[in-house]
PDB file of C-alpha atoms in Angstrom:
ATOM      1  CA  MET A   1      47.605-111.380 -57.270  1.00  0.00           C
ATOM      2  CA  THR A   2      50.041-109.689 -59.732  1.00  0.00           C
ATOM      3  CA  MET A   3      53.781-110.296 -59.790  1.00  0.00           C
ATOM      4  CA  ARG A   4      54.391-106.605 -59.132  1.00  0.00           C
ATOM      5  CA  TRP A   5      52.225-106.702 -55.996  1.00  0.00           C
ATOM      6  CA  THR A   6      54.014-109.806 -54.745  1.00  0.00           C
ATOM      7  CA  THR A   7      57.439-108.231 -55.272  1.00  0.00           C
ATOM      8  CA  THR A   8      56.361-105.102 -53.430  1.00  0.00           C
ATOM      9  CA  ALA A   9      55.025-107.129 -50.513  1.00  0.00           C
ATOM     10  CA  ARG A  10      58.251-109.095 -50.287  1.00  0.00           C
ATOM     11  CA  ARG A  11      60.294-105.919 -50.292  1.00  0.00           C
ATOM     12  CA  ALA A  12      58.141-104.518 -47.501  1.00  0.00           C
ATOM     13  CA  THR A  13      58.665-107.689 -45.481  1.00  0.00           C
ATOM     14  CA  VAL A  14      62.440-107.517 -45.931  1.00  0.00           C
ATOM     15  CA  ALA A  15      62.451-103.841 -44.959  1.00  0.00           C
ATOM     16  CA  ALA A  16      60.452-104.604 -41.833  1.00  0.00           C
ATOM     17  CA  ALA A  17      62.862-107.385 -40.898  1.00  0.00           C
ATOM     18  CA  MET A  18      65.867-105.083 -41.368  1.00  0.00           C
ATOM     19  CA  ALA A  19      64.212-102.439 -39.204  1.00  0.00           C
ATOM     20  CA  ALA A  20      63.675-105.030 -36.509  1.00  0.00           C
ATOM     21  CA  VAL A  21      67.363-106.007 -36.575  1.00  0.00           C
ATOM     22  CA  LEU A  22      68.423-102.368 -36.323  1.00  0.00           C
ATOM     23  CA  SER A  23      66.085-101.883 -33.380  1.00  0.00           C
ATOM     24  CA  LEU A  24      67.703-104.830 -31.621  1.00  0.00           C
ATOM     25  CA  THR A  25      71.108-103.157 -31.753  1.00  0.00           C
ATOM     26  CA  VAL A  26      69.858-100.325 -29.596  1.00  0.00           C
ATOM     27  CA  ALA A  27      68.136-102.556 -27.078  1.00  0.00           C
ATOM     28  CA  GLY A  28      68.716-101.421 -23.543  1.00  0.00           C
ATOM     29  CA  CYS A  29      68.748-103.257 -20.272  1.00  0.00           C
ATOM     30  CA  GLY A  30      67.637-102.233 -16.847  1.00  0.00           C
ATOM     31  CA  GLY A  31      70.361-102.265 -14.269  1.00  0.00           C
ATOM     32  CA  ASP A  32      70.869-100.879 -10.817  1.00  0.00           C
ATOM     33  CA  ASP A  33      73.255-101.271  -7.970  1.00  0.00           C
ATOM     34  CA  GLY A  34      70.652-102.467  -5.529  1.00  0.00           C
ATOM     35  CA  GLY A  35      68.408-105.421  -5.067  1.00  0.00           C
ATOM     36  CA  ASP A  36      64.821-104.356  -5.732  1.00  0.00           C
ATOM     37  CA  ALA A  37      63.726-103.541  -9.243  1.00  0.00           C
ATOM     38  CA  PRO A  38      62.112-100.171  -9.848  1.00  0.00           C
ATOM     39  CA  SER A  39      58.459-100.273 -10.757  1.00  0.00           C
ATOM     40  CA  THR A  40      58.732 -98.050 -13.825  1.00  0.00           C
ATOM     41  CA  GLY A  41      61.177 -97.312 -16.618  1.00  0.00           C
ATOM     42  CA  SER A  42      63.143-100.485 -15.956  1.00  0.00           C
ATOM     43  CA  ALA A  43      63.043-102.453 -19.178  1.00  0.00           C
ATOM     44  CA  GLY A  44      65.093-102.077 -22.310  1.00  0.00           C
ATOM     45  CA  THR A  45      63.739-101.766 -25.819  1.00  0.00           C
ATOM     46  CA  SER A  46      64.079-104.119 -28.737  1.00  0.00           C
ATOM     47  CA  ALA A  47      62.175-105.464 -31.697  1.00  0.00           C
ATOM     48  CA  PRO A  48      59.805-108.356 -31.012  1.00  0.00           C
ATOM     49  CA  ALA A  49      61.059-111.886 -31.653  1.00  0.00           C
ATOM     50  CA  SER A  50      57.677-112.876 -33.088  1.00  0.00           C
ATOM     51  CA  PRO A  51      54.309-111.256 -33.923  1.00  0.00           C
ATOM     52  CA  SER A  52      52.484-109.754 -30.997  1.00  0.00           C
ATOM     53  CA  PRO A  53      49.293-111.383 -29.651  1.00  0.00           C
ATOM     54  CA  GLU A  54      47.347-108.377 -30.865  1.00  0.00           C
ATOM     55  CA  ASP A  55      48.362-109.321 -34.410  1.00  0.00           C
ATOM     56  CA  LYS A  56      47.845-113.066 -33.991  1.00  0.00           C
ATOM     57  CA  GLY A  57      44.780-113.050 -31.779  1.00  0.00           C
ATOM     58  CA  GLU A  58      46.121-115.919 -29.684  1.00  0.00           C
ATOM     59  CA  GLN A  59      48.690-116.786 -27.073  1.00  0.00           C
ATOM     60  CA  GLN A  60      52.192-115.833 -28.120  1.00  0.00           C
ATOM     61  CA  ASN A  61      54.075-118.979 -27.166  1.00  0.00           C
ATOM     62  CA  ASP A  62      56.581-119.104 -29.998  1.00  0.00           C
ATOM     63  CA  THR A  63      60.090-119.772 -28.780  1.00  0.00           C
ATOM     64  CA  ALA A  64      62.909-117.490 -29.774  1.00  0.00           C
ATOM     65  CA  ALA A  65      65.363-118.639 -32.401  1.00  0.00           C
ATOM     66  CA  GLY A  66      68.046-120.997 -31.163  1.00  0.00           C
ATOM     67  CA  ASP A  67      68.650-124.620 -30.370  1.00  0.00           C
ATOM     68  CA  PRO A  68      65.579-126.875 -30.035  1.00  0.00           C
ATOM     69  CA  VAL A  69      64.247-127.030 -26.487  1.00  0.00           C
ATOM     70  CA  ASP A  70      64.159-130.379 -24.737  1.00  0.00           C
ATOM     71  CA  PRO A  71      60.805-130.432 -22.896  1.00  0.00           C
ATOM     72  CA  ASP A  72      62.141-133.104 -20.547  1.00  0.00           C
ATOM     73  CA  ALA A  73      65.107-130.977 -19.461  1.00  0.00           C
ATOM     74  CA  LYS A  74      64.650-129.509 -15.983  1.00  0.00           C
ATOM     75  CA  LEU A  75      67.404-127.033 -15.210  1.00  0.00           C
ATOM     76  CA  ALA A  76      65.568-125.410 -12.332  1.00  0.00           C
ATOM     77  CA  GLU A  77      62.195-125.375 -10.629  1.00  0.00           C
ATOM     78  CA  ALA A  78      60.352-122.695  -8.680  1.00  0.00           C
ATOM     79  CA  ARG A  79      57.158-123.087  -6.685  1.00  0.00           C
ATOM     80  CA  GLY A  80      54.321-120.649  -7.093  1.00  0.00           C
ATOM     81  CA  GLN A  81      51.053-120.077  -5.302  1.00  0.00           C
ATOM     82  CA  ASN A  82      48.238-122.633  -5.132  1.00  0.00           C
ATOM     83  CA  GLY A  83      50.158-125.502  -6.699  1.00  0.00           C
ATOM     84  CA  LEU A  84      51.727-123.638  -9.624  1.00  0.00           C
ATOM     85  CA  LYS A  85      55.205-124.707 -10.679  1.00  0.00           C
ATOM     86  CA  LEU A  86      57.744-123.043 -12.989  1.00  0.00           C
ATOM     87  CA  ILE A  87      60.081-125.515 -14.693  1.00  0.00           C
ATOM     88  CA  VAL A  88      63.022-124.039 -16.630  1.00  0.00           C
ATOM     89  CA  ASN A  89      64.075-126.103 -19.655  1.00  0.00           C
ATOM     90  CA  GLN A  90      66.762-123.896 -21.225  1.00  0.00           C
ATOM     91  CA  VAL A  91      68.810-120.786 -20.452  1.00  0.00           C
ATOM     92  CA  GLU A  92      70.895-119.834 -23.465  1.00  0.00           C
ATOM     93  CA  ARG A  93      73.169-116.921 -24.267  1.00  0.00           C
ATOM     94  CA  ASP A  94      72.604-115.850 -27.885  1.00  0.00           C
ATOM     95  CA  SER A  95      75.242-114.429 -30.200  1.00  0.00           C
ATOM     96  CA  GLY A  96      73.220-111.222 -30.508  1.00  0.00           C
ATOM     97  CA  GLY A  97      73.799-110.316 -26.864  1.00  0.00           C
ATOM     98  CA  PHE A  98      70.644-111.781 -25.333  1.00  0.00           C
ATOM     99  CA  VAL A  99      69.766-114.485 -22.835  1.00  0.00           C
ATOM    100  CA  THR A 100      66.654-116.492 -23.661  1.00  0.00           C
ATOM    101  CA  VAL A 101      64.867-118.479 -20.972  1.00  0.00           C
ATOM    102  CA  GLN A 102      62.520-121.278 -22.067  1.00  0.00           C
ATOM    103  CA  ALA A 103      60.234-122.749 -19.438  1.00  0.00           C
ATOM    104  CA  VAL A 104      56.876-124.333 -18.640  1.00  0.00           C
ATOM    105  CA  ILE A 105      54.366-123.282 -16.001  1.00  0.00           C
ATOM    106  CA  GLU A 106      52.240-126.138 -14.673  1.00  0.00           C
ATOM    107  CA  ASN A 107      49.131-126.005 -12.519  1.00  0.00           C
ATOM    108  CA  GLY A 108      49.381-128.858 -10.047  1.00  0.00           C
ATOM    109  CA  GLY A 109      46.668-127.441  -7.818  1.00  0.00           C
ATOM    110  CA  ASP A 110      42.934-128.013  -7.757  1.00  0.00           C
ATOM    111  CA  THR A 111      41.742-124.542  -8.776  1.00  0.00           C
ATOM    112  CA  THR A 112      41.980-122.505 -11.987  1.00  0.00           C
ATOM    113  CA  GLU A 113      44.754-119.924 -11.662  1.00  0.00           C
ATOM    114  CA  ASN A 114      44.752-116.450 -13.185  1.00  0.00           C
ATOM    115  CA  THR A 115      47.918-115.492 -15.086  1.00  0.00           C
ATOM    116  CA  SER A 116      47.578-111.710 -14.905  1.00  0.00           C
ATOM    117  CA  ASN A 117      49.958-111.267 -11.954  1.00  0.00           C
ATOM    118  CA  TRP A 118      53.017-112.431 -13.895  1.00  0.00           C
ATOM    119  CA  VAL A 119      53.204-109.217 -15.913  1.00  0.00           C
ATOM    120  CA  GLY A 120      54.255-107.236 -12.845  1.00  0.00           C
ATOM    121  CA  GLN A 121      52.913-103.896 -11.662  1.00  0.00           C
ATOM    122  CA  GLU A 122      54.413-101.464 -14.154  1.00  0.00           C
ATOM    123  CA  SER A 123      51.429 -99.819 -15.850  1.00  0.00           C
ATOM    124  CA  ALA A 124      53.071 -99.664 -19.288  1.00  0.00           C
ATOM    125  CA  LEU A 125      53.767-103.393 -19.233  1.00  0.00           C
ATOM    126  CA  VAL A 126      50.276-104.247 -18.035  1.00  0.00           C
ATOM    127  CA  ALA A 127      48.660-102.205 -20.803  1.00  0.00           C
ATOM    128  CA  LYS A 128      50.761-103.600 -23.646  1.00  0.00           C
ATOM    129  CA  ASN A 129      51.380-107.158 -22.417  1.00  0.00           C
ATOM    130  CA  PRO A 130      48.298-108.552 -20.677  1.00  0.00           C
ATOM    131  CA  ASN A 131      48.590-111.996 -19.125  1.00  0.00           C
ATOM    132  CA  SER A 132      52.285-112.256 -19.928  1.00  0.00           C
ATOM    133  CA  VAL A 133      55.544-113.038 -18.130  1.00  0.00           C
ATOM    134  CA  ALA A 134      56.868-109.509 -18.729  1.00  0.00           C
ATOM    135  CA  GLY A 135      57.424-109.063 -15.000  1.00  0.00           C
ATOM    136  CA  ALA A 136      60.325-111.530 -14.945  1.00  0.00           C
ATOM    137  CA  THR A 137      63.794-110.374 -13.901  1.00  0.00           C
ATOM    138  CA  LEU A 138      67.299-111.829 -14.058  1.00  0.00           C
ATOM    139  CA  VAL A 139      69.510-110.815 -11.135  1.00  0.00           C
ATOM    140  CA  ASP A 140      73.288-110.852 -11.407  1.00  0.00           C
ATOM    141  CA  LYS A 141      74.257-110.841  -7.752  1.00  0.00           C
ATOM    142  CA  THR A 142      77.978-110.708  -8.482  1.00  0.00           C
ATOM    143  CA  GLY A 143      77.672-107.719 -10.806  1.00  0.00           C
ATOM    144  CA  LYS A 144      74.871-106.241  -8.691  1.00  0.00           C
ATOM    145  CA  LYS A 145      72.588-105.642 -11.661  1.00  0.00           C
ATOM    146  CA  ASN A 146      69.008-106.505 -12.572  1.00  0.00           C
ATOM    147  CA  TYR A 147      68.075-107.356 -16.144  1.00  0.00           C
ATOM    148  CA  TYR A 148      64.476-106.924 -17.298  1.00  0.00           C
ATOM    149  CA  VAL A 149      62.571-108.548 -20.138  1.00  0.00           C
ATOM    150  CA  LEU A 150      63.303-106.729 -23.379  1.00  0.00           C
ATOM    151  CA  ARG A 151      60.518-104.836 -25.106  1.00  0.00           C
ATOM    152  CA  ASP A 152      60.149-103.159 -28.473  1.00  0.00           C
ATOM    153  CA  THR A 153      59.592 -99.476 -29.141  1.00  0.00           C
ATOM    154  CA  ASP A 154      55.827 -99.983 -28.810  1.00  0.00           C
ATOM    155  CA  GLY A 155      56.242-101.432 -25.315  1.00  0.00           C
ATOM    156  CA  ARG A 156      55.551-105.060 -26.247  1.00  0.00           C
ATOM    157  CA  CYS A 157      57.759-107.522 -24.441  1.00  0.00           C
ATOM    158  CA  LEU A 158      59.972-110.177 -25.984  1.00  0.00           C
ATOM    159  CA  CYS A 159      58.184-112.850 -24.041  1.00  0.00           C
ATOM    160  CA  THR A 160      55.067-115.004 -24.063  1.00  0.00           C
ATOM    161  CA  THR A 161      51.847-112.999 -23.775  1.00  0.00           C
ATOM    162  CA  ALA A 162      48.090-113.618 -23.702  1.00  0.00           C
ATOM    163  CA  ILE A 163      48.459-116.680 -21.486  1.00  0.00           C
ATOM    164  CA  VAL A 164      45.022-118.077 -20.692  1.00  0.00           C
ATOM    165  CA  PRO A 165      44.038-119.015 -17.110  1.00  0.00           C
ATOM    166  CA  LEU A 166      45.434-122.419 -16.190  1.00  0.00           C
ATOM    167  CA  SER A 167      42.941-125.045 -15.128  1.00  0.00           C
ATOM    168  CA  PRO A 168      44.097-127.893 -12.847  1.00  0.00           C
ATOM    169  CA  GLY A 169      46.484-130.097 -14.788  1.00  0.00           C
ATOM    170  CA  ASP A 170      47.062-127.499 -17.524  1.00  0.00           C
ATOM    171  CA  SER A 171      50.448-126.075 -18.494  1.00  0.00           C
ATOM    172  CA  ALA A 172      51.785-123.197 -20.603  1.00  0.00           C
ATOM    173  CA  SER A 173      55.102-123.065 -22.475  1.00  0.00           C
ATOM    174  CA  ILE A 174      56.762-119.677 -22.092  1.00  0.00           C
ATOM    175  CA  PHE A 175      59.870-117.787 -23.136  1.00  0.00           C
ATOM    176  CA  MET A 176      61.508-114.597 -21.890  1.00  0.00           C
ATOM    177  CA  GLN A 177      64.363-112.706 -23.524  1.00  0.00           C
ATOM    178  CA  PHE A 178      66.747-110.511 -21.547  1.00  0.00           C
ATOM    179  CA  PRO A 179      69.870-108.473 -22.269  1.00  0.00           C
ATOM    180  CA  ALA A 180      72.859-110.728 -21.616  1.00  0.00           C
ATOM    181  CA  PRO A 181      75.026-110.056 -18.566  1.00  0.00           C
ATOM    182  CA  PRO A 182      78.807-109.976 -19.033  1.00  0.00           C
ATOM    183  CA  GLN A 183      80.366-113.129 -20.463  1.00  0.00           C
ATOM    184  CA  GLU A 184      82.006-113.962 -17.161  1.00  0.00           C
ATOM    185  CA  THR A 185      78.597-114.112 -15.480  1.00  0.00           C
ATOM    186  CA  THR A 186      77.433-117.709 -15.782  1.00  0.00           C
ATOM    187  CA  GLU A 187      74.813-117.844 -13.032  1.00  0.00           C
ATOM    188  CA  VAL A 188      71.841-115.569 -12.353  1.00  0.00           C
ATOM    189  CA  ASP A 189      68.667-115.630 -10.275  1.00  0.00           C
ATOM    190  CA  LEU A 190      65.291-115.666 -12.034  1.00  0.00           C
ATOM    191  CA  THR A 191      62.363-113.944 -10.394  1.00  0.00           C
ATOM    192  CA  LEU A 192      58.783-114.032 -11.633  1.00  0.00           C
ATOM    193  CA  PRO A 193      55.926-112.470  -9.653  1.00  0.00           C
ATOM    194  CA  THR A 194      54.124-115.006  -7.376  1.00  0.00           C
ATOM    195  CA  PHE A 195      56.960-117.568  -7.778  1.00  0.00           C
ATOM    196  CA  ALA A 196      59.968-118.255  -5.600  1.00  0.00           C
ATOM    197  CA  THR A 197      63.369-117.097  -6.862  1.00  0.00           C
ATOM    198  CA  THR A 198      65.476-119.788  -8.515  1.00  0.00           C
ATOM    199  CA  SER A 199      69.132-119.867  -9.651  1.00  0.00           C
ATOM    200  CA  LEU A 200      69.961-120.524 -13.298  1.00  0.00           C
ATOM    201  CA  LYS A 201      73.185-121.420 -15.083  1.00  0.00           C
ATOM    202  CA  ILE A 202      73.608-119.754 -18.478  1.00  0.00           C
ATOM    203  CA  SER A 203      74.786-121.887 -21.374  1.00  0.00           C
ATOM    204  CA  GLY A 204      76.497-120.610 -24.474  1.00  0.00           C
TER     205      GLY A 204
END
């Protein structure tokens, strides 16, 4: 590899990173004055926090940048179907205007559970984010707004994707990134398809 090639590659990487930051500044958030989320056109756009599963060929379970996550922390818990359990470890407001939720989904049942339902029913999300948690929503009941998982201009979510089916006893670490509600909003409800709604307190 020549020095000139290496320099060019580095410049391309820096340019790509700058483009991603600029994309983040125009990220939108879904919001409405009612309770139910619309099935289409509801998510904002933003650059991905990490390479997509199409690029990596494996589950995207990288956590977003921020403080280290304590796997033993249990801020909230929501029951799912057939013994599934969603355990929230961290809910942090980032300086860039986002809220990142770190969690673990455990299969405490006795059958292997498919993960495809967590992406929601919006066709664009299903096509770009198979077996993901792109269907998650934060609900600000006080402000009467819903916030949807951010996605980039290609429709890929800022969340964990390509989650494999969970066998009994298996677990999957996940993250979801949302637009941040107003600073005065410190508590929101998290909804994820097939799981019960749970209340979360936002730190930071």
